[in-house]
Coordinates of C-alpha atoms in Angstrom, one line a residue:
T1 CA 95.5 109.2 106.5
A2 CA 94.0 106.2 104.6
G3 CA 92.9 103.2 106.6
P4 CA 95.1 100.1 106.8
G5 CA 95.2 98.3 103.4
Q6 CA 93.4 101.2 101.6
V7 CA 94.9 103.1 98.7
G8 CA 96.8 106.1 100.0
K9 CA 99.1 106.6 102.9
F10 CA 98.5 105.0 106.3
A11 CA 100.8 106.5 109.0
L12 CA 101.5 105.5 112.6
A13 CA 103.7 107.7 114.8
G14 CA 105.5 106.8 118.0
H15 CA 106.1 109.4 120.7
R16 CA 106.5 112.8 118.9
T17 CA 108.0 115.9 120.4
T18 CA 108.4 117.9 117.3
F19 CA 106.1 119.0 114.5
P20 CA 108.0 118.4 111.2
S21 CA 107.3 115.0 109.8
P22 CA 109.0 113.0 107.1
R23 CA 107.1 113.3 103.8
M24 CA 107.0 111.0 100.9
P25 CA 104.9 111.4 97.7
V26 CA 102.4 108.6 97.4
P27 CA 101.1 107.5 94.0
P28 CA 97.3 107.5 94.0
D29 CA 97.0 103.8 93.3
R30 CA 99.2 102.4 96.1
A31 CA 98.7 101.5 99.7
V32 CA 101.8 102.9 101.6
L33 CA 102.6 102.6 105.4
T34 CA 104.9 105.1 107.1
L35 CA 106.2 104.5 110.6
T36 CA 108.0 107.3 112.5
S37 CA 109.5 107.5 115.9
C38 CA 111.9 109.9 117.6
H39 CA 115.2 108.7 119.2
P40 CA 116.3 108.7 121.9
K41 CA 113.0 108.4 123.8
F42 CA 111.4 111.8 124.4
S43 CA 113.9 113.6 122.2
A44 CA 114.0 114.8 118.7
T45 CA 117.7 114.4 118.2
Q46 CA 117.2 111.6 115.7
R47 CA 114.2 110.1 113.9
F48 CA 113.5 106.6 112.7
V49 CA 111.4 106.5 109.5
V50 CA 110.2 103.3 107.8
H51 CA 108.3 103.2 104.5
A52 CA 106.5 100.0 103.3
N53 CA 104.3 99.1 100.4
L54 CA 101.3 96.7 100.7
V55 CA 102.0 93.6 98.6
E56 CA 99.1 91.4 99.6
S57 CA 95.8 91.7 101.4
V58 CA 94.0 88.7 102.8
P59 CA 90.6 88.8 104.5
R60 CA 90.8 87.6 108.1
A61 CA 88.3 84.8 107.3
E62 CA 90.6 83.5 104.6
W63 CA 93.9 83.8 106.5
D64 CA 95.9 80.6 106.7
P65 CA 99.1 81.1 108.8
S66 CA 100.6 77.8 107.6
R67 CA 100.6 79.1 104.0
P68 CA 103.9 80.8 103.0
R69 CA 103.5 84.4 101.9
E70 CA 105.5 86.4 99.3
G71 CA 109.0 86.9 100.6
Q72 CA 108.8 84.0 103.1
G73 CA 110.4 80.6 103.0

């Protein structure tokens, strides 16, 4: 997968007990995050899937936690 904040798909998986994974086509010019986890714990009865698009990237040296970000206050 792509690294965090890089163009492409960055994926993190929780505990996995099965091999099929949710797939989503990713445009070649977007940074996408996919989180998956099975539910209940240690079972494959259900699966949580979260897709997110990167809307902003701020270098750590420039990060100001007091500055509101897009979608906040």
